[in-house]
Coordinates of C-alpha atoms and ligand atoms in Angstrom, one line a residue:
X1 CA 13.0 -102.0 5.0
X2 CA 9.6 -101.7 3.1
X3 CA 9.2 -98.4 1.4
X4 CA 6.4 -97.0 3.4
X5 CA 8.3 -97.7 6.6
X6 CA 10.1 -94.3 5.8
X7 CA 6.9 -92.2 5.3
X8 CA 4.7 -93.6 8.1
X9 CA 5.8 -92.2 11.3
X10 CA 6.9 -94.5 14.1
X11 CA 3.7 -93.6 16.1
X12 CA 1.4 -94.7 13.3
X13 CA 3.5 -97.7 12.6
X14 CA 4.0 -99.0 16.1
X15 CA 2.0 -97.2 18.8
X16 CA -1.3 -98.6 19.7
X17 CA -4.6 -97.2 18.4
X18 CA -5.4 -96.4 22.0
X19 CA -3.3 -93.3 21.7
X20 CA -5.6 -90.1 21.9
X21 CA -4.4 -86.5 22.4
X22 CA -1.7 -86.9 19.8
X23 CA -4.2 -87.5 17.1
X24 CA -5.5 -83.9 17.3
X25 CA -2.1 -82.5 18.0
X26 CA 0.2 -84.6 16.0
X27 CA 3.4 -82.4 16.5
X28 CA 6.5 -84.2 18.1
X29 CA 7.2 -82.2 21.3
X30 CA 10.7 -81.8 22.4
X31 CA 11.1 -79.3 25.2
X32 CA 8.9 -77.3 27.5
X33 CA 9.3 -74.5 30.1
X34 CA 6.7 -72.7 32.2
X35 CA 3.5 -72.4 30.1
X36 CA 5.2 -73.0 26.8
X37 CA 6.0 -76.3 24.9
X38 CA 8.1 -76.5 21.8
X39 CA 8.1 -79.2 19.1
X40 CA 11.0 -80.6 17.1
X41 CA 10.7 -78.1 14.3
X42 CA 11.1 -75.2 16.8
X43 CA 7.4 -74.1 16.8
X44 CA 6.4 -73.0 20.3
X45 CA 2.8 -73.4 21.6
X46 CA 1.1 -71.9 24.6
X47 CA -0.1 -74.8 26.8
X48 CA -3.8 -74.5 28.0
X49 CA -3.9 -78.2 28.7
X50 CA -1.1 -78.6 31.2
X51 CA -1.2 -82.4 31.1
X52 CA -4.8 -82.3 32.0
X53 CA -4.0 -80.4 35.1
X54 CA -0.9 -82.5 36.0
X55 CA 1.3 -79.5 35.4
X56 CA -0.4 -76.9 37.6
X57 CA 3.0 -75.2 38.3
X58 CA 4.1 -75.3 34.7
X59 CA 6.7 -77.3 32.9
X60 CA 10.1 -77.8 34.4
X61 CA 9.7 -75.5 37.4
X62 CA 13.3 -74.4 38.0
X63 CA 13.3 -75.0 41.8
X64 CA 11.7 -78.5 41.4
X65 CA 14.1 -79.4 38.6
X66 CA 17.2 -78.3 40.6
X67 CA 16.0 -80.3 43.8
X68 CA 15.4 -83.4 41.6
X69 CA 18.9 -83.1 39.8
X70 CA 20.6 -82.6 43.2
X71 CA 18.8 -85.7 44.5
X72 CA 19.8 -87.8 41.6
X73 CA 23.4 -86.6 41.5
X74 CA 23.9 -87.4 45.1
X75 CA 22.6 -91.0 44.5
X76 CA 19.4 -90.4 46.5
X77 CA 16.9 -93.2 46.6
X78 CA 15.1 -93.7 43.1
X79 CA 12.8 -96.5 44.2
X80 CA 12.2 -97.5 47.8
X81 CA 8.9 -99.5 47.8
X82 CA 7.2 -98.1 50.8
X83 CA 10.4 -98.0 52.9
X84 CA 11.0 -95.0 55.0
X85 CA 13.1 -92.6 53.0
X86 CA 14.4 -89.1 53.9
X87 CA 12.5 -87.8 50.9
X88 CA 9.2 -89.2 52.0
X89 CA 9.7 -87.8 55.5
X90 CA 10.5 -84.4 54.1
X91 CA 7.4 -84.4 51.9
X92 CA 5.0 -85.6 54.6
X93 CA 6.5 -83.0 57.1
X94 CA 5.9 -80.2 54.5
X95 CA 2.4 -81.5 53.6
X96 CA 1.5 -81.6 57.2
X97 CA 2.9 -78.2 58.0
X98 CA 1.6 -76.2 55.0
X99 CA -1.5 -78.1 53.9
X100 CA -3.0 -80.3 56.6
X101 CA -2.5 -78.4 59.8
X102 CA -3.6 -75.0 58.5
X103 CA -6.8 -76.5 57.4
X104 CA -7.5 -78.3 60.5
X105 CA -7.3 -81.7 58.8
X106 CA -6.4 -84.7 60.9
X107 CA -6.2 -87.0 57.8
X108 CA -3.6 -89.7 57.4
X109 CA -1.7 -89.9 54.1
X110 CA -1.9 -93.3 52.2
X111 CA 0.3 -93.6 49.1
X112 CA -1.1 -95.8 46.4
X113 CA 0.1 -96.9 43.0
X114 CA 1.0 -93.7 41.0
X115 CA -2.3 -93.2 39.0
X116 CA -5.5 -91.4 40.1
X117 CA -7.6 -94.5 39.3
X118 CA -5.5 -96.5 41.9
X119 CA -6.3 -93.9 44.5
X120 CA -10.0 -94.0 43.6
X121 CA -9.9 -97.9 43.8
X122 CA -8.3 -97.7 47.3
X123 CA -11.0 -95.1 48.5
X124 CA -13.8 -97.2 47.3
X125 CA -12.4 -100.3 48.9
X126 CA -11.9 -98.5 52.3
X127 CA -15.4 -97.3 52.2
X128 CA -16.7 -100.7 51.6
X129 CA -14.5 -102.3 54.3
X130 CA -15.4 -99.7 56.9
X131 CA -19.1 -100.0 56.3
X132 CA -19.5 -103.5 55.3
X133 CA -21.7 -102.2 52.4
X134 CA -21.1 -102.5 48.7
X135 CA -23.1 -99.8 47.0
X136 CA -21.3 -96.4 46.1
X137 CA -23.2 -93.4 45.0
X138 CA -21.6 -91.6 42.1
X139 CA -22.9 -88.9 39.8
X140 CA -23.8 -88.2 36.2
X141 CA -20.8 -87.0 34.3
X142 CA -18.5 -88.0 37.0
X143 CA -15.0 -89.2 35.8
X144 CA -12.8 -91.2 38.3
X145 CA -10.5 -93.3 36.0
X146 CA -10.7 -96.4 33.9
X147 CA -9.7 -99.5 36.0
X148 CA -12.8 -101.4 36.6
X149 CA -13.6 -100.3 40.2
X150 CA -13.0 -96.6 39.3
X151 CA -14.8 -97.1 35.9
X152 CA -17.9 -98.4 37.6
X153 CA -18.1 -94.9 39.2
X154 CA -17.4 -93.1 35.9
X155 CA -20.4 -92.0 33.9
X156 CA -18.9 -91.6 30.3
X157 CA -20.5 -94.4 28.1
X158 CA -17.5 -94.5 25.8
X159 CA -15.1 -95.3 28.6
X160 CA -17.6 -97.7 30.3
X161 CA -18.0 -99.5 27.0
X162 CA -14.4 -100.4 27.1
X163 CA -14.8 -102.5 30.3
X164 CA -15.8 -105.8 28.6
X165 CA -17.5 -106.7 31.9
X166 CA -20.5 -105.6 33.8
X167 CA -19.7 -102.6 36.2
X168 CA -21.3 -103.2 39.4
X169 CA -21.7 -101.8 42.9
X170 CA -22.4 -98.2 41.9
X171 CA -25.7 -96.2 41.8
X172 CA -25.8 -93.3 39.5
X173 CA -27.5 -90.1 40.8
X174 CA -28.0 -86.7 39.1
X175 CA -25.3 -84.2 39.8
X176 CA -25.9 -80.6 40.9
X177 CA -27.6 -78.9 37.9
X178 CA -28.1 -82.1 35.9
X179 CA -31.8 -81.2 35.3
X180 CA -32.5 -77.8 33.7
X181 CA -34.5 -75.6 36.2
X182 CA -34.7 -75.7 39.9
X183 CA -34.6 -79.5 40.7
X184 CA -32.6 -79.9 43.9
X185 CA -30.7 -83.1 43.2
X186 CA -29.5 -83.5 46.8
X187 CA -33.0 -83.7 48.0
X188 CA -33.8 -86.2 45.2
X189 CA -30.8 -88.3 46.5
X190 CA -32.2 -87.9 50.0
X191 CA -35.6 -89.1 49.0
X192 CA -34.3 -92.0 47.1
X193 CA -32.3 -93.1 50.0
X194 CA -35.0 -92.6 52.6
X195 CA -37.9 -94.3 50.9
X196 CA -38.0 -97.9 51.8
X197 CA -39.0 -98.7 48.3
X198 CA -36.5 -96.3 46.7
X199 CA -34.6 -99.3 45.6
X200 CA -31.1 -97.9 46.4
X201 CA -29.0 -100.1 48.7
X202 CA -27.5 -98.3 51.7
X203 CA -24.4 -96.8 50.4
X204 CA -20.8 -97.3 51.6
X205 CA -19.7 -93.9 50.2
X206 CA -20.9 -90.9 48.2
X207 CA -18.1 -90.1 45.6
X208 CA -18.0 -86.7 43.9
X209 CA -15.9 -84.1 42.2
X210 CA -16.8 -80.6 43.2
X211 CA -16.0 -79.5 39.6
X212 CA -16.4 -82.3 37.0
X213 CA -13.2 -82.0 35.0
X214 CA -13.7 -84.6 32.3
X215 CA -17.5 -84.2 32.6
X216 CA -17.8 -80.7 31.3
X217 CA -16.8 -78.4 34.1
X218 CA -20.0 -78.7 36.0
X219 CA -19.4 -77.0 39.3
X220 CA -21.5 -77.9 42.2
X221 CA -22.6 -75.2 44.5
X222 CA -21.2 -75.0 48.0
X223 CA -24.7 -75.6 49.4
X224 CA -25.2 -78.7 47.4
X225 CA -21.8 -80.2 48.4
X226 CA -22.6 -79.3 52.0
X227 CA -26.0 -80.9 51.8
X228 CA -24.4 -84.1 50.2
X229 CA -21.9 -84.1 53.1
X230 CA -24.9 -84.1 55.6
X231 CA -26.6 -86.8 53.7
X232 CA -23.5 -89.0 53.7
X233 CA -23.5 -88.7 57.5
X234 CA -27.2 -89.2 57.9
X235 CA -27.1 -92.4 55.8
X236 CA -24.0 -93.9 57.4
X237 CA -21.8 -93.4 54.2
X238 CA -18.4 -92.0 53.8
X239 CA -17.9 -88.8 51.8
X240 CA -15.2 -89.2 49.2
X241 CA -14.1 -86.1 47.2
X242 CA -12.2 -86.9 44.2
X243 CA -9.8 -83.9 44.0
X244 CA -7.5 -85.4 41.3
X245 CA -8.2 -82.8 38.8
X246 CA -9.8 -80.0 40.8
X247 CA -7.4 -80.0 43.7
X248 CA -3.8 -78.7 43.9
X249 CA -4.9 -75.1 43.4
X250 CA -6.9 -75.6 40.3
X251 CA -10.1 -74.1 41.8
X252 CA -8.2 -71.2 43.3
X253 CA -7.5 -72.9 46.9
X254 CA -5.4 -75.9 47.5
X255 CA -8.4 -78.2 47.9
X256 CA -11.4 -77.6 45.6
X257 CA -13.8 -78.0 48.7
X258 CA -12.2 -75.4 50.9
X259 CA -14.6 -72.7 52.2
X260 CA -17.6 -75.1 51.6
X261 CA -17.7 -76.1 55.3
X262 CA -17.2 -79.9 54.6
X263 CA -14.6 -82.2 55.7
X264 CA -14.4 -85.2 53.5
X265 CA -13.8 -88.7 55.1
X266 CA -11.3 -89.4 52.1
X267 CA -9.8 -87.1 49.5
X268 CA -8.2 -88.7 46.4
X269 CA -5.2 -86.8 44.9
X270 CA -3.0 -87.4 41.9
X271 CA -2.3 -85.4 38.7
X272 CA -0.6 -82.3 40.1
X273 CA 0.4 -83.5 43.5
X274 CA 4.0 -84.2 42.5
X275 CA 4.1 -80.7 41.1
X276 CA 6.4 -81.7 38.3
X277 CA 4.3 -84.0 36.2
X278 CA 5.8 -87.1 37.8
X279 CA 3.4 -89.9 38.5
X280 CA 2.2 -89.9 42.1
X281 CA -1.2 -90.6 43.8
X282 CA -2.3 -90.7 47.3
X283 CA -5.4 -90.4 49.5
X284 CA -6.1 -88.6 52.6
X285 CA -8.2 -90.5 55.1
X286 CA -9.6 -89.7 58.5
X287 CA -7.7 -91.7 61.1
X288 CA -10.9 -93.6 62.2
X289 CA -11.3 -95.0 58.6
X290 CA -7.6 -95.8 58.1
X291 CA -8.3 -99.5 58.5
X292 CA -6.4 -101.3 55.8
X293 CA -3.9 -103.9 57.1
X294 CA -0.3 -103.8 56.0
X295 CA -0.2 -104.1 52.2
X296 CA -3.9 -104.9 52.0
X297 CA -4.0 -102.3 49.1
X298 CA -0.6 -103.2 47.7
X299 CA 1.4 -101.7 45.0
X300 CA 5.2 -101.8 43.9
X301 CA 5.2 -98.1 43.1
X302 CA 3.4 -96.8 46.2
X303 CA 5.1 -93.4 46.6
X304 CA 7.4 -92.2 43.9
X305 CA 10.6 -91.1 45.5
X306 CA 11.6 -88.5 42.8
X307 CA 7.9 -87.2 43.1
X308 CA 8.4 -86.8 46.9
X309 CA 11.3 -84.5 46.1
X310 CA 9.4 -82.2 43.7
X311 CA 6.2 -82.4 45.7
X312 CA 7.8 -81.0 48.8
X313 CA 9.2 -78.1 46.7
X314 CA 5.7 -77.4 45.3
X315 CA 4.2 -77.3 48.8
X316 CA 6.9 -75.1 50.3
X317 CA 7.1 -72.8 47.3
X318 CA 3.4 -72.1 46.6
X319 CA 1.4 -73.0 49.7
X320 CA 3.5 -71.6 52.6
X321 CA 1.5 -68.4 52.7
X322 CA -1.5 -66.9 50.8
X323 CA 0.4 -64.9 48.1
X324 CA -0.2 -67.6 45.5
X325 CA -3.9 -67.9 46.4
X326 CA -4.3 -64.2 45.9
X327 CA -2.6 -64.5 42.5
X328 CA -5.0 -67.2 41.6
X329 CA -8.1 -65.1 42.4
X330 CA -6.9 -62.5 39.9
X331 CA -6.1 -65.0 37.1
X332 CA -9.5 -66.7 37.6
X333 CA -11.2 -63.3 37.0
X334 CA -9.0 -62.8 33.9
X335 CA -9.9 -66.1 32.5
X336 CA -13.6 -65.5 33.3
X337 CA -13.6 -62.2 31.4
X338 CA -11.8 -63.6 28.4
X339 CA -14.2 -66.6 28.3
X340 CA -17.2 -64.3 28.6
X341 CA -16.0 -62.7 25.4
X342 CA -15.7 -66.1 23.7
X343 CA -19.3 -67.0 24.9
X344 CA -20.6 -63.8 23.5
X345 CA -19.4 -64.8 20.0
X346 CA -21.5 -68.1 19.9
X347 CA -25.3 -68.0 20.2
X348 CA -26.5 -69.9 23.2
X349 CA -22.9 -70.4 24.6
X350 CA -22.3 -70.2 28.3
X351 CA -19.5 -70.2 30.8
X352 CA -18.7 -73.3 33.0
X353 CA -16.5 -74.2 35.9
X354 CA -14.7 -72.0 38.5
X355 CA -11.3 -70.8 39.5
X356 CA -8.7 -71.8 36.9
X357 CA -10.8 -74.7 35.7
X358 CA -13.2 -72.6 33.5
X359 CA -14.6 -73.1 30.1
X360 CA -17.3 -72.4 27.5
X361 CA -20.1 -74.7 26.5
X362 CA -20.6 -74.0 22.8
X363 CA -23.4 -76.4 22.3
X364 CA -21.7 -78.6 19.8
X365 CA -18.7 -81.0 20.0
X366 CA -17.9 -80.4 16.4
X367 CA -17.8 -76.7 16.8
X368 CA -15.7 -77.0 20.1
X369 CA -13.4 -79.4 18.3
X370 CA -13.0 -77.1 15.2
X371 CA -12.2 -74.2 17.4
X372 CA -9.6 -76.2 19.4
X373 CA -8.0 -77.5 16.0
X374 CA -7.7 -74.0 14.7
X375 CA -6.2 -72.7 17.9
X376 CA -3.7 -75.6 17.8
X377 CA -2.7 -74.6 14.3
X378 CA -2.0 -71.1 15.5
X379 CA 0.1 -72.1 18.6
X380 CA -2.2 -72.9 21.4
X381 CA -2.9 -76.2 22.9
X382 CA -6.4 -76.6 24.4
X383 CA -8.8 -79.4 24.7
X384 CA -12.6 -80.1 25.1
X385 CA -14.6 -81.9 27.6
X386 CA -18.2 -82.8 28.4
X387 CA -20.6 -85.6 27.5
X388 CA -20.5 -84.4 23.8
X389 CA -17.1 -82.8 24.0
X390 CA -19.0 -79.6 23.6
X391 CA -17.1 -77.6 26.3
X392 CA -13.8 -75.7 25.5
X393 CA -11.8 -76.1 28.6
X394 CA -9.0 -73.9 29.8
X395 CA -6.5 -75.6 32.1
X396 CA -3.6 -73.4 31.8
X397 CA -0.8 -73.9 34.3
X398 CA -1.7 -71.8 37.5
X399 CA 1.7 -70.2 37.2
X400 CA 1.0 -68.9 33.6
X401 CA 1.9 -65.1 33.5
X402 CA -1.0 -62.8 32.9
X403 CA 0.5 -61.8 29.5
X404 CA 0.8 -65.3 28.4
X405 CA -2.8 -66.0 29.4
X406 CA -3.9 -62.9 27.3
X407 CA -1.8 -64.1 24.4
X408 CA -3.4 -67.6 24.6
X409 CA -7.0 -66.1 24.7
X410 CA -6.1 -63.9 21.7
X411 CA -5.3 -67.1 19.7
X412 CA -8.4 -68.8 21.1
X413 CA -10.8 -66.0 20.3
X414 CA -9.2 -65.6 16.8
X415 CA -9.7 -69.3 16.2
X416 CA -13.3 -69.0 17.2
X417 CA -13.9 -66.0 14.9
X418 CA -12.3 -67.8 12.0
X419 CA -14.3 -71.0 12.5
X420 CA -17.6 -69.2 13.0
X421 CA -17.1 -67.0 10.0
X422 CA -16.4 -70.0 7.7
X423 CA -19.4 -71.9 9.1
X424 CA -21.7 -69.0 8.5
X425 CA -20.3 -68.6 5.1
X426 CA -20.9 -72.3 4.3
X427 CA -24.4 -72.0 5.7
X428 CA -25.2 -68.9 3.6
X429 CA -24.1 -70.7 0.4
Ligands
PLP1 C1 -7.8 -87.9 35.7 C2 -8.8 -88.2 36.9 C3 -8.8 -89.5 37.4 C4 -8.0 -90.7 37.0 O1 -6.6 -90.4 37.1 P1 -5.5 -91.3 36.3 O2 -4.2 -90.9 36.8 O3 -5.8 -91.0 34.9 O4 -5.8 -92.7 36.6 C5 -9.7 -89.7 38.5 N1 -10.5 -88.7 38.8 C6 -10.5 -87.6 38.3 C7 -11.4 -86.4 38.7 C8 -9.6 -87.3 37.3 O5 -9.6 -86.0 36.6

């Protein structure tokens, strides 16, 4: 074996340069429980990233884990294509009873391949098939995945640059609050669609996140979302809400759009839908738009049987009554208050997002990155988002005990203080 084989880690030696999060957080992680994750040296970190909102119920929830172990030890189905299985039935029944029916939603559930991007692809295809139109309206700072269909709807130029082909069929419009001041971007969209010389082809769908997760925690106002829903209807387009990151309780309610008075034609879900961090994606579609033929949107892994087991537990454990929602309201306030303290430390900084999807725009990607790196050294895992990575973003598991939230924020604020005092010292020299 060449000498440097021993000193260069297996990751640097063999894992593709496409790896990302591990560069800023190079520990080798070994175990995790709840809101804490431990590396192979025994150092424990508080997790304010939660698999980018794929672990909303924390790591290794004991009830989900027990159900999964039980399923496996009894030789339950591990892979079933899209055959009927008892686990799929149990999940669908729980989802119908605790999520869809109480919210008056008549949507059908379509399982896609297990990534969010695959659900977005399916949603875009359905809208195009239903309307016979090609154009889809998506918004500035929207993130919808990186396969080419979903990527065409994604705004980020770094990700778009990786396509290696032209990305067509999407018209970009300004999201709520994109322009400073009072510009109503919903009225702007309406004017562009109405004017016969607006140059925007009639849309098959309008696709949006109510809170833009990767795009910097821009939260659309309920009035704006409602107006966009009306515009979709007026202009004969389907309304697709991408709830992959903002859903599953992240905004304080199961869906991010609850209490906004809108019923999306299609909702895409992934990330935390399995509850356990297992790959699973699906879309909810109004029955009249459920028009794909059998296997027209195909996939070997449509529905992950192990994920059905844990997703059912998640729905029953957290969403059968409103106790969890009440807890989330209190935690949202705690997060808001702690982040207000952080924002007060940085001139010009301000709060972003809502619910348990909040952060602080500190005005500079370098500063946000430095604060997150310092926090990591001191035992807190936290990431940035936004067009310049300038937003420090808190995505703690929704189940994080308040004491652990406070501990995490203590590390974060100390890190900010540290970084700010060194930068002012350097500036003064
Ligand atoms: C993460 C994400 C996606 C893509 O999901 P993948 O599983 O990474 O393909 C799509 N939309 C939103 C809003 C997301 O946050």
